[in-house]
Amino acid sequence: MDTDVEKVYVAVGNDLQDGLKTLAWTLAKFESQPFSIVILYLTYDISRDLVYTPLGCKLPATSVSDEVLEDRRKHEEGKIEELLSKYKAFCAKVKAETLKIRKSDEPVHKLLLDLISELRITKLVMGIAFMKSPSGSGKSRSAISGSFFVHLHKPEYCELFIICGGKLVFLKGNNEEGVMEDDQGVRLARMRGNLRSRLTKIFTENYSMGRSSHLPNSPRNLDSPDSQNNWENHVQEIENYFYQLMSLNLDEANPEAEYEVLQTSPMEAILVELEDSNMSVAEKVESLKSKLKEAEEMIQLHRKEAKTNTERCKKAQWAICLCTTSAEKLESLRKEELASRLELQENLDDEKEQLYEITRDVEESKKRLSSVSELLSELSNKLQLSTIAKGHAEKQLEREVTARAEMVREIEELRRQRDVLHRRIEFCKEKDAIAMVTRSSDELISCGYKEYAAEEIRVATDDFSEHLRLKRGEDWTNVYRGRIHFSSVAIKMLSSGLSHDDFQATVKLLTNIRHPHLVAIMGFCSDLRCIVLEYMHNGNLRDILFTSKRNYSKHGRALWWADRIRIAQEVCSAVGFLHSAEPRPIVHGHLTPSNILLDRNLVAKISCAGLGRFSDQCDERLDVRAFGVVLLHLLAGRNWAALLEEATMLDQTALVQVLDEMAGRWPLDLAKDMARIAMKCLSVCQEAHKDLRITSVTKELHELRKKADGLAARGVSKEVTDTFANKEEDSTDIPRVFLCPIFQEVMKNPHVAADGFSYELEAMEEWLGTGHDTSPMTNLRLDHKFLTPNLTLRSLIQDWLNKDPTVSS
């Protein structure tokens, strides 16, 4: 691409404004075609020329030192580089480069012609200022004549454009006489021939006019040898005078009138005046003689002045040399003094900084010393206090060691008692159901399903006292707590609108149903339409499951996860018993946590007071689905309104995440199995589980209970020591061993009976005072009726109450 771009060479000088105008003309001229610019600049060797001082004086380069000369050279080179960078920046988007031409002994116009031939320059734009010297002392005459010389002698293939003041000028004429005009034909300057030819022309033209004159120097005598020699002498003298004037005026050129110098030259004015005048030759000769005389006087005067100036210049150069030497010495001394001052200043600053650091270190040391003194005093006081505290601590440690040894002994005793209690509880759990059934059967046989009179019912319930009412039913049926033959019973009032035959049928049905996990009927009253049931000391399952932590701390009731699995299996066995009745299954129809009751040992029994109907298979599925809801309540431990809807959408893992924290840490596999059984029961009406029966559910729960009992036997069950260990984490968890089996309250004065269980003294005295000789827990006959205070359990209860005063309140 670069080979297709034409190079345009632009010659510029030191005049920045003229150079920018020349470049602007070039950019406008060639903007329609691709081109690049090569800026030509003429440089001078400063070591061979005059040196210009800052005051404007000129000194020979040999009169200054090499150091000063080098500084001036660098200064001039810097100015040149700055000037060229401005020229290149002005070219903007057009590619521009610079080419420096070093000035030699040859004239500038010859150097330029050689460069055109060497580089084969086809397009050259030259500013008129390029032909002038860098100092600006060159005459416009030399610039114009040099431009005419380049114009006349350039090769034909080179197209030359001469720019003056930002405008294109044209040169017309030859070596003898030429004219410089602008693009509108206005003459800007004129170059004439040499002085000899012009003088000869003046007098030759007037030769014929003055031939008849008889003046001594008339043209008629010009042909004589003497006249010819005389004329030659005059012409030579005039030429010498002219060139002397030119040399004297060399440094007085006016740059602002550089193109009018030809018209203002003294000799030119004389010649023009002679040419235009009508004087004869003799008169012109006389006029020239008078002018020549004046010129000689002026020359003498200028010579004297030049001699005086030369002497002054020599003296000035000598003085300048002395001054330069002195200035160099002073500059050297100044630099040394400056360096010394800087060194002293640096040393002074270092000393000040060191002094400041020392002062600061001293202040900090004082502060640290003061702090250390205060700390030493404080440590001394603390040491004394520590010594005293150490003595007290050693004594306290001795007491603690003694107390710990005593506590270890008590813990061992408690562990032994725990093992005994654990074995007894397991034995009682196995025998309790049979014992309670036997006891209920004995009581029923002794009562003979007695029909009680209305007065007996009123006496048992203290005339239906409000404080004995256990439940108000939605169908206006109420349940009261009563005592008949020193035994606690539950009296359920049926609807008053029930006919006598329907009431008798209900009683007959209930008396024929007998199962360890169904609430047994003990009697009835036809007048009051009520039935007498065995009393369940721990109330219904709903109240226990949905009890908040605050109410739990008040009542002291909670169901562990193993108890919940056991209760689920017991309820399922009771429902299975009802569904296996002959000739048709019995459907409970109201299987809810409110109808599942718990006795003093947390054995579950279903209330059958609402029974009285036989149903088909579809009704059996309703009981199965209701049992699935009960399982969900046992898992979640709350009355979750949206439990049924969300349970159908949750998977087993998601359901496990909502387990009741009051039940302790659920074994994850058992919780998942129980959740799976619950989901299966809830979907009994769907096609996938339409053949589900409660018997299959009973078998699965039986296996699940066996796993739970196995985990409890390996130590997962709650123990007395575990209860104490976890009591700090949950202060609302009341240990079961602290509860009286009869009152179900925290014991204040525990006593051990003959059966090995601890009871509240007041409760056990009342039990024995009513004629009982059997254990309230095992229903076995007591060996004796003596009660022994359980001081260890009493101490544990007291310590537990002191750590959790909210329970005692």
Short mmCIF file of C-alpha atoms in Angstrom, two decimals, residues 367-668:
data_model
loop_
_atom_site.label_atom_id
_atom_site.label_comp_id
_atom_site.label_asym_id
_atom_site.label_seq_id
_atom_site.Cartn_x
_atom_site.Cartn_y
_atom_site.Cartn_z
CA LYS A 367 4.90 5.28 80.05
CA ARG A 368 5.87 1.60 80.02
CA LEU A 369 7.78 2.04 83.26
CA SER A 370 4.73 3.65 84.84
CA SER A 371 2.50 0.87 83.51
CA VAL A 372 4.91 -1.76 84.73
CA SER A 373 4.95 -0.16 88.17
CA GLU A 374 1.18 -0.13 88.31
CA LEU A 375 1.05 -3.69 87.01
CA LEU A 376 3.62 -4.80 89.57
CA SER A 377 1.55 -3.28 92.36
CA GLU A 378 -1.60 -4.86 91.00
CA LEU A 379 0.10 -8.24 90.61
CA SER A 380 1.37 -8.01 94.16
CA ASN A 381 -2.15 -7.42 95.43
CA LYS A 382 -3.49 -10.22 93.26
CA LEU A 383 -0.75 -12.52 94.51
CA GLN A 384 -1.81 -11.93 98.06
CA LEU A 385 -5.43 -12.49 97.17
CA SER A 386 -4.50 -15.58 95.17
CA THR A 387 -2.57 -16.97 98.12
CA ILE A 388 -5.58 -16.50 100.35
CA ALA A 389 -7.91 -17.90 97.70
CA LYS A 390 -5.58 -20.84 97.21
CA GLY A 391 -5.87 -21.75 100.87
CA HIS A 392 -9.66 -21.54 100.69
CA ALA A 393 -9.66 -23.51 97.44
CA GLU A 394 -7.54 -26.27 98.95
CA LYS A 395 -9.95 -26.56 101.84
CA GLN A 396 -12.90 -26.47 99.45
CA LEU A 397 -11.20 -29.09 97.29
CA GLU A 398 -10.81 -31.36 100.28
CA ARG A 399 -14.50 -30.95 101.04
CA GLU A 400 -15.38 -31.56 97.39
CA VAL A 401 -13.24 -34.69 97.29
CA THR A 402 -15.00 -35.98 100.36
CA ALA A 403 -18.40 -35.03 98.93
CA ARG A 404 -17.50 -36.64 95.59
CA ALA A 405 -16.57 -39.89 97.29
CA GLU A 406 -19.89 -39.80 99.11
CA MET A 407 -21.70 -39.00 95.88
CA VAL A 408 -19.98 -41.89 94.12
CA ARG A 409 -21.23 -44.18 96.81
CA GLU A 410 -24.74 -42.76 96.49
CA ILE A 411 -24.57 -43.11 92.69
CA GLU A 412 -23.59 -46.74 93.02
CA GLU A 413 -26.51 -47.26 95.38
CA LEU A 414 -28.84 -45.47 92.96
CA ARG A 415 -27.59 -47.60 90.11
CA ARG A 416 -28.30 -50.71 92.13
CA GLN A 417 -31.77 -49.44 92.93
CA ARG A 418 -32.22 -48.49 89.28
CA ASP A 419 -31.45 -52.01 88.17
CA VAL A 420 -33.92 -53.39 90.70
CA LEU A 421 -36.55 -50.89 89.59
CA HIS A 422 -35.94 -51.65 85.95
CA ARG A 423 -36.41 -55.40 86.52
CA ARG A 424 -39.52 -54.78 88.56
CA ILE A 425 -40.98 -52.43 85.98
CA GLU A 426 -40.41 -54.89 83.18
CA PHE A 427 -42.00 -57.61 85.24
CA CYS A 428 -44.93 -55.38 86.11
CA LYS A 429 -45.47 -54.36 82.50
CA GLU A 430 -45.73 -57.99 81.51
CA LYS A 431 -48.06 -58.88 84.33
CA ASP A 432 -49.98 -55.62 84.58
CA ALA A 433 -52.43 -56.28 81.77
CA ILE A 434 -53.36 -59.71 83.09
CA ALA A 435 -53.47 -58.47 86.65
CA MET A 436 -55.70 -55.54 85.78
CA VAL A 437 -58.02 -57.76 83.78
CA THR A 438 -58.17 -60.21 86.66
CA ARG A 439 -58.77 -57.40 89.09
CA SER A 440 -61.47 -55.92 86.89
CA SER A 441 -63.04 -59.31 86.49
CA ASP A 442 -63.01 -59.81 90.25
CA GLU A 443 -64.54 -56.43 90.81
CA LEU A 444 -67.14 -57.06 88.13
CA ILE A 445 -67.91 -60.47 89.55
CA SER A 446 -68.09 -59.04 93.05
CA CYS A 447 -70.32 -56.30 91.77
CA GLY A 448 -72.13 -58.70 89.47
CA TYR A 449 -72.61 -55.97 86.94
CA LYS A 450 -74.58 -54.29 89.61
CA GLU A 451 -77.24 -51.84 88.75
CA TYR A 452 -76.63 -48.88 90.98
CA ALA A 453 -79.35 -46.71 92.38
CA ALA A 454 -79.46 -43.03 91.53
CA GLU A 455 -78.64 -42.13 95.11
CA GLU A 456 -75.45 -44.19 95.03
CA ILE A 457 -74.37 -42.42 91.87
CA ARG A 458 -75.05 -39.01 93.42
CA VAL A 459 -73.08 -39.92 96.53
CA ALA A 460 -70.17 -41.21 94.45
CA THR A 461 -70.04 -38.00 92.42
CA ASP A 462 -70.78 -35.68 95.35
CA ASP A 463 -74.09 -34.85 93.64
CA PHE A 464 -72.35 -34.37 90.30
CA SER A 465 -69.92 -31.76 91.63
CA GLU A 466 -68.21 -29.57 89.08
CA HIS A 467 -64.75 -30.26 90.46
CA LEU A 468 -65.28 -33.98 89.81
CA ARG A 469 -66.42 -33.54 86.21
CA LEU A 470 -63.80 -34.91 83.86
CA LYS A 471 -65.34 -34.14 80.45
CA ARG A 472 -68.27 -32.37 78.86
CA GLY A 473 -69.42 -34.16 75.74
CA GLU A 474 -70.70 -32.54 72.57
CA ASP A 475 -73.95 -34.54 72.84
CA TRP A 476 -74.64 -33.25 76.35
CA THR A 477 -72.97 -36.33 77.88
CA ASN A 478 -70.69 -35.72 80.83
CA VAL A 479 -68.06 -37.88 82.56
CA TYR A 480 -67.52 -37.62 86.30
CA ARG A 481 -64.97 -39.08 88.65
CA GLY A 482 -66.40 -40.98 91.63
CA ARG A 483 -65.52 -43.44 94.37
CA ILE A 484 -67.52 -46.61 94.91
CA HIS A 485 -66.37 -49.09 97.54
CA PHE A 486 -63.13 -47.10 98.00
CA SER A 487 -62.28 -47.50 94.31
CA SER A 488 -62.05 -44.72 91.76
CA VAL A 489 -64.51 -45.08 88.92
CA ALA A 490 -65.60 -43.06 85.89
CA ILE A 491 -69.33 -42.39 85.50
CA LYS A 492 -70.44 -41.56 81.98
CA MET A 493 -73.83 -39.91 81.51
CA LEU A 494 -75.54 -41.01 78.28
CA SER A 495 -78.07 -39.02 76.35
CA SER A 496 -81.29 -38.46 78.30
CA GLY A 497 -83.29 -39.05 75.11
CA LEU A 498 -82.12 -42.65 74.89
CA SER A 499 -84.97 -45.15 75.33
CA HIS A 500 -84.89 -47.83 78.03
CA ASP A 501 -84.56 -50.65 75.50
CA ASP A 502 -81.71 -48.92 73.66
CA PHE A 503 -79.95 -48.26 76.94
CA GLN A 504 -80.29 -51.88 78.01
CA ALA A 505 -79.00 -53.06 74.60
CA THR A 506 -75.97 -50.78 74.93
CA VAL A 507 -75.23 -52.05 78.45
CA LYS A 508 -75.59 -55.66 77.32
CA LEU A 509 -73.21 -55.10 74.43
CA LEU A 510 -70.59 -53.44 76.62
CA THR A 511 -70.77 -56.16 79.26
CA ASN A 512 -70.15 -58.81 76.60
CA ILE A 513 -67.01 -57.11 75.25
CA ARG A 514 -63.94 -57.96 77.26
CA HIS A 515 -60.35 -57.13 76.22
CA PRO A 516 -57.23 -55.92 78.09
CA HIS A 517 -57.15 -52.75 75.99
CA LEU A 518 -60.87 -51.90 76.14
CA VAL A 519 -62.23 -49.89 79.07
CA ALA A 520 -64.27 -52.37 81.19
CA ILE A 521 -67.84 -51.61 82.41
CA MET A 522 -68.46 -52.08 86.17
CA GLY A 523 -72.14 -51.24 86.34
CA PHE A 524 -74.94 -48.98 85.26
CA CYS A 525 -77.87 -46.88 86.47
CA SER A 526 -81.10 -47.07 84.46
CA ASP A 527 -82.68 -44.10 86.21
CA LEU A 528 -79.90 -41.68 85.38
CA ARG A 529 -78.99 -43.34 82.04
CA CYS A 530 -75.32 -43.69 83.03
CA ILE A 531 -72.72 -46.42 83.02
CA VAL A 532 -69.92 -47.01 85.54
CA LEU A 533 -66.47 -47.62 84.01
CA GLU A 534 -63.03 -48.32 85.43
CA TYR A 535 -61.10 -45.12 86.12
CA MET A 536 -58.09 -44.30 83.89
CA HIS A 537 -55.69 -42.25 86.02
CA ASN A 538 -53.63 -40.64 83.18
CA GLY A 539 -56.60 -39.37 81.21
CA ASN A 540 -56.88 -39.50 77.45
CA LEU A 541 -54.14 -39.63 74.83
CA ARG A 542 -55.13 -36.29 73.30
CA ASP A 543 -54.41 -34.29 76.46
CA ILE A 544 -50.97 -35.89 76.83
CA LEU A 545 -49.91 -35.58 73.18
CA PHE A 546 -51.08 -32.03 72.68
CA THR A 547 -49.72 -30.74 76.00
CA SER A 548 -47.25 -27.89 75.59
CA LYS A 549 -43.96 -27.79 77.39
CA ARG A 550 -45.34 -25.33 79.94
CA ASN A 551 -48.30 -27.57 80.76
CA TYR A 552 -45.98 -30.56 80.77
CA SER A 553 -43.87 -28.96 83.48
CA LYS A 554 -47.06 -28.50 85.44
CA HIS A 555 -48.55 -31.98 84.98
CA GLY A 556 -45.30 -33.89 84.59
CA ARG A 557 -46.63 -36.15 81.82
CA ALA A 558 -44.88 -37.06 78.57
CA LEU A 559 -44.74 -40.08 76.31
CA TRP A 560 -41.41 -41.50 75.27
CA TRP A 561 -41.08 -42.83 71.72
CA ALA A 562 -41.05 -46.46 72.93
CA ASP A 563 -44.26 -45.87 74.91
CA ARG A 564 -45.88 -44.41 71.78
CA ILE A 565 -45.01 -47.48 69.72
CA ARG A 566 -46.38 -49.70 72.50
CA ILE A 567 -49.61 -47.66 72.76
CA ALA A 568 -50.06 -47.89 68.98
CA GLN A 569 -49.72 -51.69 69.14
CA GLU A 570 -52.16 -51.93 72.07
CA VAL A 571 -54.79 -49.78 70.37
CA CYS A 572 -54.37 -51.73 67.13
CA SER A 573 -54.92 -55.03 69.00
CA ALA A 574 -58.13 -53.67 70.56
CA VAL A 575 -59.44 -52.51 67.16
CA GLY A 576 -58.55 -55.89 65.69
CA PHE A 577 -60.50 -57.56 68.51
CA LEU A 578 -63.59 -55.50 67.68
CA HIS A 579 -63.31 -56.23 63.96
CA SER A 580 -63.06 -59.99 64.66
CA ALA A 581 -66.35 -60.15 66.56
CA GLU A 582 -68.99 -62.72 65.53
CA PRO A 583 -71.28 -62.91 63.73
CA ARG A 584 -70.48 -59.43 62.37
CA PRO A 585 -67.52 -57.09 63.00
CA ILE A 586 -67.98 -54.25 65.46
CA VAL A 587 -66.89 -50.84 64.19
CA HIS A 588 -65.90 -48.27 66.81
CA GLY A 589 -66.63 -45.30 64.56
CA HIS A 590 -65.04 -42.71 66.92
CA LEU A 591 -61.42 -43.82 67.14
CA THR A 592 -59.66 -40.55 68.13
CA PRO A 593 -56.96 -39.65 70.68
CA SER A 594 -59.74 -38.39 72.95
CA ASN A 595 -61.27 -41.91 73.17
CA ILE A 596 -57.93 -43.58 73.91
CA LEU A 597 -57.37 -43.60 77.69
CA LEU A 598 -54.25 -44.40 79.74
CA ASP A 599 -54.13 -45.94 83.20
CA ARG A 600 -51.55 -45.27 85.87
CA ASN A 601 -48.99 -47.44 84.03
CA LEU A 602 -49.70 -45.76 80.68
CA VAL A 603 -51.48 -48.87 79.39
CA ALA A 604 -53.79 -47.83 76.55
CA LYS A 605 -57.48 -48.72 76.51
CA ILE A 606 -60.17 -47.68 74.07
CA SER A 607 -63.35 -46.19 75.43
CA CYS A 608 -66.26 -48.31 74.17
CA ALA A 609 -69.02 -46.19 75.61
CA GLY A 610 -70.04 -45.09 72.13
CA LEU A 611 -70.26 -48.61 70.70
CA GLY A 612 -73.53 -50.10 69.68
CA ARG A 613 -73.57 -50.73 65.96
CA PHE A 614 -72.43 -53.41 63.54
CA SER A 615 -71.22 -52.41 60.08
CA ASP A 616 -69.94 -53.76 56.81
CA GLN A 617 -66.43 -53.79 55.33
CA CYS A 618 -66.59 -50.15 54.31
CA ASP A 619 -67.08 -49.13 57.94
CA GLU A 620 -64.05 -51.21 58.94
CA ARG A 621 -61.94 -49.10 56.58
CA LEU A 622 -63.09 -46.01 58.43
CA ASP A 623 -61.55 -47.42 61.64
CA VAL A 624 -58.37 -48.29 59.75
CA ARG A 625 -58.10 -44.78 58.37
CA ALA A 626 -58.82 -43.29 61.82
CA PHE A 627 -56.06 -45.48 63.26
CA GLY A 628 -53.66 -44.03 60.63
CA VAL A 629 -54.54 -40.55 61.90
CA VAL A 630 -53.78 -41.70 65.48
CA LEU A 631 -50.36 -42.95 64.31
CA LEU A 632 -49.63 -39.54 62.78
CA HIS A 633 -50.57 -37.84 66.05
CA LEU A 634 -48.24 -40.20 67.94
CA LEU A 635 -45.42 -39.29 65.57
CA ALA A 636 -45.99 -35.52 65.38
CA GLY A 637 -47.27 -35.01 68.92
CA ARG A 638 -49.53 -32.12 67.98
CA ASN A 639 -53.01 -31.34 66.75
CA TRP A 640 -51.99 -30.57 63.21
CA ALA A 641 -55.06 -29.31 61.37
CA ALA A 642 -53.52 -29.85 57.96
CA LEU A 643 -51.95 -33.17 58.97
CA LEU A 644 -54.24 -35.33 56.86
CA GLU A 645 -53.93 -33.19 53.73
CA GLU A 646 -50.15 -32.82 53.92
CA ALA A 647 -49.55 -36.43 54.93
CA THR A 648 -50.82 -37.61 51.56
CA MET A 649 -48.25 -35.47 49.79
CA LEU A 650 -45.21 -36.00 52.05
CA ASP A 651 -42.85 -38.89 51.73
CA GLN A 652 -41.65 -40.87 54.72
CA THR A 653 -38.42 -38.94 55.10
CA ALA A 654 -40.18 -35.57 55.11
CA LEU A 655 -42.69 -36.83 57.67
CA VAL A 656 -39.91 -37.97 59.99
CA GLN A 657 -38.61 -34.39 60.11
CA VAL A 658 -41.75 -33.29 62.02
CA LEU A 659 -41.32 -35.83 64.84
CA ASP A 660 -42.32 -34.74 68.34
CA GLU A 661 -39.22 -33.66 70.26
CA MET A 662 -41.02 -34.42 73.56
CA ALA A 663 -40.73 -38.13 72.71
CA GLY A 664 -36.93 -38.05 72.87
CA ARG A 665 -34.56 -39.08 70.08
CA TRP A 666 -36.53 -41.34 67.74
CA PRO A 667 -34.65 -44.25 66.13
CA LEU A 668 -34.80 -43.25 62.50
#
